[in-house]
Short mmCIF file of C-alpha atoms in Angstrom, two decimals:
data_model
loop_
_atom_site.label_atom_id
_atom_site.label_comp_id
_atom_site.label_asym_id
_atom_site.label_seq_id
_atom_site.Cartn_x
_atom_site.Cartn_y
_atom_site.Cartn_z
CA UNK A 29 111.73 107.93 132.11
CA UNK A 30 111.52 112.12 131.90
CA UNK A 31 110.55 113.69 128.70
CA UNK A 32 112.48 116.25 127.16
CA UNK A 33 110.89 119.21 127.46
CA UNK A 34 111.73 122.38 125.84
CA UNK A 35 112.47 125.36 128.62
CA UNK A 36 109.76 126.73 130.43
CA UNK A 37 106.99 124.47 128.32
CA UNK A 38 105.34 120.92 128.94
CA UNK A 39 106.48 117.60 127.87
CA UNK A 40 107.17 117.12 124.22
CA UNK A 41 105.65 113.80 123.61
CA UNK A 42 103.79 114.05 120.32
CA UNK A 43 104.67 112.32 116.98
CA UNK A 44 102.90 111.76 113.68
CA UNK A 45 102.82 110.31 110.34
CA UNK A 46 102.00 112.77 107.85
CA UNK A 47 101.19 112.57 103.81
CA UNK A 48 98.37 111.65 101.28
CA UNK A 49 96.94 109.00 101.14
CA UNK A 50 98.66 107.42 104.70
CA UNK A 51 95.92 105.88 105.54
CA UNK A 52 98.43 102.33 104.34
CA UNK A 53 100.88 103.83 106.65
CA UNK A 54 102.38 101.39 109.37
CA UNK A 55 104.09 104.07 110.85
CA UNK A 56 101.80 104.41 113.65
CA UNK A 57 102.26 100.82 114.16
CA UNK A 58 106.04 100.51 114.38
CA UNK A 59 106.61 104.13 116.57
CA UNK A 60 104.22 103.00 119.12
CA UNK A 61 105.62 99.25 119.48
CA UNK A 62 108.63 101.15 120.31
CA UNK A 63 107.01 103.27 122.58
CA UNK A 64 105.72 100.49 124.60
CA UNK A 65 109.12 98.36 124.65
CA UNK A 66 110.88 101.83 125.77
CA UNK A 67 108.28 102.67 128.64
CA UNK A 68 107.38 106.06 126.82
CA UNK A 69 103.88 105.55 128.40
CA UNK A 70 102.94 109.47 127.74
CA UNK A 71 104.11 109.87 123.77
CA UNK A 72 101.30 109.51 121.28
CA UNK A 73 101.69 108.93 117.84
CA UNK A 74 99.11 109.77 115.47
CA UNK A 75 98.14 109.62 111.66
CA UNK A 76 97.18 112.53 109.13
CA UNK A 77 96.38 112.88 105.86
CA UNK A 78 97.83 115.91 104.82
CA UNK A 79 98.68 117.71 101.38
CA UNK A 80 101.33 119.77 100.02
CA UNK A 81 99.22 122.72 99.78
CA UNK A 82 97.96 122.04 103.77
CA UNK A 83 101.23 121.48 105.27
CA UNK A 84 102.33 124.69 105.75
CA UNK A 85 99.41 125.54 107.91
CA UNK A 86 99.53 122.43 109.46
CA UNK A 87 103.11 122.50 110.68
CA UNK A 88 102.13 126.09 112.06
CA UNK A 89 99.87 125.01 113.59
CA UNK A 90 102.00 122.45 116.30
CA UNK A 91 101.97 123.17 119.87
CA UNK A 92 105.29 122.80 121.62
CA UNK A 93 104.22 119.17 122.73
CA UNK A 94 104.89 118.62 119.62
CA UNK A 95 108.79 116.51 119.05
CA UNK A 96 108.54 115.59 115.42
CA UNK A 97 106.64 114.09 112.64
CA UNK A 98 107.21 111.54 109.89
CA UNK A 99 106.95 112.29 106.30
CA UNK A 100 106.03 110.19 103.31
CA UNK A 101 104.87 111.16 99.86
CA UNK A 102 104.20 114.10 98.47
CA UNK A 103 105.72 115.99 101.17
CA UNK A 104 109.57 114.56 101.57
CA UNK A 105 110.21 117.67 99.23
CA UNK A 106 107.26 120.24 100.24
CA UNK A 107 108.64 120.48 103.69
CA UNK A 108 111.66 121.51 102.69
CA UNK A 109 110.73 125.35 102.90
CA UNK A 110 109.28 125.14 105.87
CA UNK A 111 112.63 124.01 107.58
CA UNK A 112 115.01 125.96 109.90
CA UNK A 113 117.21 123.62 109.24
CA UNK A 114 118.24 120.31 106.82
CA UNK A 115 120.95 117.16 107.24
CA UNK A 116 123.09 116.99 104.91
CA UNK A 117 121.70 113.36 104.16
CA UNK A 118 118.24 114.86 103.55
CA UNK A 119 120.11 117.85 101.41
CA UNK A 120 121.75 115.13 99.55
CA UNK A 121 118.70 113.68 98.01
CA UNK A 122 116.11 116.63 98.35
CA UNK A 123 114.09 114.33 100.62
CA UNK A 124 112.91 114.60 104.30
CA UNK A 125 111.26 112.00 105.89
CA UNK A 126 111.76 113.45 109.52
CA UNK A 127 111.03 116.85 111.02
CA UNK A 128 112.50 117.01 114.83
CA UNK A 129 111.36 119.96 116.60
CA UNK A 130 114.08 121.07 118.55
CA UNK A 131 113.59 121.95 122.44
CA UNK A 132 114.49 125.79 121.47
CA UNK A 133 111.59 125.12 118.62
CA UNK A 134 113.71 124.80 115.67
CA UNK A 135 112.39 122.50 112.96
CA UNK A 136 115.17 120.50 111.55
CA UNK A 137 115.03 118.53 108.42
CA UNK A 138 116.77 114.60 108.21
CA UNK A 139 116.52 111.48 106.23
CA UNK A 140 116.38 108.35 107.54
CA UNK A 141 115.80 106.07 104.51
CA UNK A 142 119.16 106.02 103.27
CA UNK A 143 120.83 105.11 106.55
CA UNK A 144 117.36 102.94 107.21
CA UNK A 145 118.92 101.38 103.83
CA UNK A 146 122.22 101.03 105.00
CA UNK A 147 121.20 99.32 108.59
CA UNK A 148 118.74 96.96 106.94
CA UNK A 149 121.47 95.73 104.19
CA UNK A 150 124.01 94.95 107.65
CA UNK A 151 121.84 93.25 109.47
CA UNK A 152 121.09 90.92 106.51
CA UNK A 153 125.42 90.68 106.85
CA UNK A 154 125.71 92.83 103.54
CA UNK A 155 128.48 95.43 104.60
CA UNK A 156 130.12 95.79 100.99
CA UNK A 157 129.84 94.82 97.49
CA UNK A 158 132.23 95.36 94.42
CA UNK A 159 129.25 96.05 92.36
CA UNK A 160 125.56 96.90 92.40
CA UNK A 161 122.36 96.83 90.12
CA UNK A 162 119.20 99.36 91.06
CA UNK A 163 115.71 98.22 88.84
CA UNK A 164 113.93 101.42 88.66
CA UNK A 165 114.54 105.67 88.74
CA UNK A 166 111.77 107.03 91.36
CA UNK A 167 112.48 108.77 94.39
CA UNK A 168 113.35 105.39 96.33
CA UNK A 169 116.06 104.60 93.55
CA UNK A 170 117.91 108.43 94.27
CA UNK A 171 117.65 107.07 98.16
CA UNK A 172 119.27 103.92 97.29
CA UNK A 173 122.11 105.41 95.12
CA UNK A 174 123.02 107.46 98.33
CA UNK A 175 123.14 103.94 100.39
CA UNK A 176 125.14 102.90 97.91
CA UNK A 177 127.75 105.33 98.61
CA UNK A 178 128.57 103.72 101.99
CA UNK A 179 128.23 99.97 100.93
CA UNK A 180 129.25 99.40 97.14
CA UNK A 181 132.90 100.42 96.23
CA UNK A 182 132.52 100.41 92.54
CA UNK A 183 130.04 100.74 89.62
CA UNK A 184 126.21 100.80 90.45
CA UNK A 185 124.23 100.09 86.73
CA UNK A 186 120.55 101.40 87.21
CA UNK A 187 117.70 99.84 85.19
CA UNK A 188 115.30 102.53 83.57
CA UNK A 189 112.74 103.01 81.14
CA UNK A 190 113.29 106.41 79.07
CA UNK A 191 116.13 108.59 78.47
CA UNK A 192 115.48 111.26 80.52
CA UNK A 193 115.30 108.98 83.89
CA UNK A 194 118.77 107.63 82.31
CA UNK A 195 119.97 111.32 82.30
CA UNK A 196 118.36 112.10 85.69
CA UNK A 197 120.07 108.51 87.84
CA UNK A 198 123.37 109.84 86.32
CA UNK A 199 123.10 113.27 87.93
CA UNK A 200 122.33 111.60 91.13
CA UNK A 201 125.55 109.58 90.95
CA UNK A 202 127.42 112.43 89.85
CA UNK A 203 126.09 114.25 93.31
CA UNK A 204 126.44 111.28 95.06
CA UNK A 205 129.43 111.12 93.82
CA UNK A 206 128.88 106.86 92.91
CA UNK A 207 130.11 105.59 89.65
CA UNK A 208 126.64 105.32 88.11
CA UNK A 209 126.06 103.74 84.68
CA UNK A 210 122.61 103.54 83.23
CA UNK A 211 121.04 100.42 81.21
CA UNK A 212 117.59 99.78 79.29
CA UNK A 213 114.68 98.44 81.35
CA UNK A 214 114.14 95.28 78.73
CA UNK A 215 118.04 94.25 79.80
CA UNK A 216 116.92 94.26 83.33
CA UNK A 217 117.40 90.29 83.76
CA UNK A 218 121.15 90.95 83.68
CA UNK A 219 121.12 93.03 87.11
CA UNK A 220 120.19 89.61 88.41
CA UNK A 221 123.70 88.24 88.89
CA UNK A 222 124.60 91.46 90.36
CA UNK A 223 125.93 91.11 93.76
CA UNK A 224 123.16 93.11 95.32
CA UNK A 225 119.88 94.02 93.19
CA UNK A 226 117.97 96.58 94.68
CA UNK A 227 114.66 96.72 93.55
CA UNK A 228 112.72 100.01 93.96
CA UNK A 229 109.91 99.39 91.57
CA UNK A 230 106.27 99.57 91.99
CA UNK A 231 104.06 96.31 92.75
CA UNK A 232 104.15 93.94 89.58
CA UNK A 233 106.64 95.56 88.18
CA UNK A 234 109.88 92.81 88.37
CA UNK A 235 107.09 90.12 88.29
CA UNK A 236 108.76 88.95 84.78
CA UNK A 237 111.76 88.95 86.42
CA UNK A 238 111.63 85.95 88.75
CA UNK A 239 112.03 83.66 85.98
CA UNK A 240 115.32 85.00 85.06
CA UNK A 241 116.72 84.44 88.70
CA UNK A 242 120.23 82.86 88.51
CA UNK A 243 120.90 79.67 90.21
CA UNK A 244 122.70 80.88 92.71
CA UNK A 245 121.65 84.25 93.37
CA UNK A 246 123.73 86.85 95.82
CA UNK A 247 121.68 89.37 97.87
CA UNK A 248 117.96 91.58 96.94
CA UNK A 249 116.63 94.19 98.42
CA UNK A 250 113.24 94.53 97.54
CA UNK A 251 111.78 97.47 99.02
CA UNK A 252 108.09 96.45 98.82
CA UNK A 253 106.36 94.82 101.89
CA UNK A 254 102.82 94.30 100.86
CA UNK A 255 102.05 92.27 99.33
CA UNK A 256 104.81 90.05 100.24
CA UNK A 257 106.88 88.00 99.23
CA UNK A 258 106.99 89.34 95.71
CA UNK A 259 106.79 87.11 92.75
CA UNK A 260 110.83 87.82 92.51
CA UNK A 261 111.51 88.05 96.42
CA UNK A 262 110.04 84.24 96.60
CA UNK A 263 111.92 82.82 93.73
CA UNK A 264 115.11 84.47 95.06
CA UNK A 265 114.53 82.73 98.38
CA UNK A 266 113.83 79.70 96.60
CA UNK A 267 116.97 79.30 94.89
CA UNK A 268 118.79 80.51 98.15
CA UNK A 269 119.58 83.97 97.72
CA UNK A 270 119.75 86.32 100.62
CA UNK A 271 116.33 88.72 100.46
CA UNK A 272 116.35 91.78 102.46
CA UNK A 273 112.43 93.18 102.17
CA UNK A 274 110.63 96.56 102.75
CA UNK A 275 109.35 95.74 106.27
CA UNK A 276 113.67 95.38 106.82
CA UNK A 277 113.66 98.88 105.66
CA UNK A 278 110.75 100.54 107.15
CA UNK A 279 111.55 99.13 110.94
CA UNK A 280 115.39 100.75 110.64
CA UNK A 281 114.00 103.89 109.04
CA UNK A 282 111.22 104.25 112.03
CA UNK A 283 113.75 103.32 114.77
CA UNK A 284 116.53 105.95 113.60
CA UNK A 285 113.49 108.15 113.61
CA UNK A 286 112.34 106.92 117.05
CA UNK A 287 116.10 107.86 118.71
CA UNK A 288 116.02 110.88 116.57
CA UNK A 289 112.17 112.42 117.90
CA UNK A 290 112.69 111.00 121.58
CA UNK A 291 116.23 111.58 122.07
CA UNK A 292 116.58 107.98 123.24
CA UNK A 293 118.72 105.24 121.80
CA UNK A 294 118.54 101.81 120.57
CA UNK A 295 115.00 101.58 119.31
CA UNK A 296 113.67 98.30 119.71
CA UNK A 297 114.18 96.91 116.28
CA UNK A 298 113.31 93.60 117.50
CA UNK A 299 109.53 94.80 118.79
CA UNK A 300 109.03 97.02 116.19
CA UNK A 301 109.55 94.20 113.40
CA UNK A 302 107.28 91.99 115.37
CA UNK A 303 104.82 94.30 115.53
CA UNK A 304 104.83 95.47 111.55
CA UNK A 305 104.95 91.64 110.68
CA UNK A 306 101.90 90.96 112.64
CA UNK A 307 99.99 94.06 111.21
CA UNK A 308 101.03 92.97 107.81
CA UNK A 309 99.75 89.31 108.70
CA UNK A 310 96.32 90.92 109.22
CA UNK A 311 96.19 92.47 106.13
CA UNK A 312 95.84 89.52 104.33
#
């Protein structure tokens, strides 16, 4: 295979993972399984923890072998600025995850979590629902109200803790424009019979939860991978619920970023999972 190049410079075959800490990051793990299924024996992807208040220098700082870079927290928001350009995905949610560097050396701005979201849920055969629950208000829950507006056709109810995240989950559906409706946190065992719980919540947090499961449970997302299963993940399984997990999420999120940095399409979801699953397995 050729590289795209950008006129009259070499190769652009560089790619990295950039936030702080990222040291967790399987990032480098799942671009460069794809690299090796897709022959792309001269891209390199790398791993660097950067801050908000370095990133501007850093992104300077790129050489025109440079074709993108990956972008996890703090700096989904902080790159924002530095952007020639910005999806209207990304612009939806005030989040980029992916920089692409064009070949004229344009930076433009995407977000591939929501339709990372929206891949993941169809694979797992989930291509609508009449109804949704979301446990949780952080950044990932904003990402998964926008998924929601291309796979549930009515009301999403969103599980929170305080008022203001209440306020702040309707604005996003307002934007959105889902039919968002907001419920206490100590209610959350009723999203349960939902027919597709999302759960966007730190580790421990729905741990309570998996005793509340319903007998026969529909579909859950659970957008943690390690450690995994979660407490609620396994009891879901258990009683035969469909359980789409954060690994699901993370391997269609890298390989739309994949396509997106080498201009090359399918990713190898297939030898990207396989790879995450057996870096995960030696993290135990």
């Amino acid at each position: 295979m050729t590289d795209t190049t950008r006129p009259g410079h070499g190769p652009r075959h560089r790619a990295a993972v950039l936030g702080s800490p990222v040291a967790h990051s399987l990032s480098p793990v799942l671009h460069r399984a794809a690299y090796r299924a897709m022959d792309l024996t001269q891209w390199t992807y790398d791993l660097f923890d950067v801050d908000e208040a370095a990133l501007p220098s850093f992104v300077e700082g790129l050489g025109a072998e440079w074709a993108g870079l990956s972008l996890t927290m703090p700096l989904k928001r902080a790159v924002i600025p530095l952007l020639d350009e910005i999806s209207e995905t990304a612009a939806s949610v005030e989040a980029v995850n992916t920089l692409v560097f064009t070949e004229d050396g344009r930076r433009v701005g995407d977000n591939t979590d929501i339709p990372g979201m929206v891949a993941a849920l169809r694979e797992h055969g989930v291509e609508q629902v009449d109804s949704a629950a979301i446990l949780g208000a952080g950044a990932t829950a904003s990402s998964a109200l926008a998924a929601m507006s291309a796979v549930c056709a009515g009301e999403v109810v969103v599980y929170v803790r305080s008022a203001d995240r209440a306020a702040e989950m309707r604005r996003w559906g307002e934007r959105l424009n889902v039919d968002v409706r907001t419920a206490d946190w100590a209610d959350a065992a009723e999203a349960l019979r939902a027919p597709l719980v999302i759960a966007t919540t730190p580790a421990g947090t729905t741990d309570a939860l998996a005793t509340a499961v319903p007998g026969r449970p529909a579909t859950l997302f659970d957008v943690l991978y390690h450690p995994w299963p979660t407490e609620l993940a396994a009891r879901w399984s258990m009683y035969g619920g469909a359980v789409v997990s954060g690994l699901d999420l993370l391997v269609h999120q890298a390989a739309l970023q994949v396509e997106r940095m080498t201009g090359r399409a399918p990713a190898p979801v297939d030898a990207m999972r396989k790879a995450g699953e057996h870096a995960l397995a030696s993290r135990e």
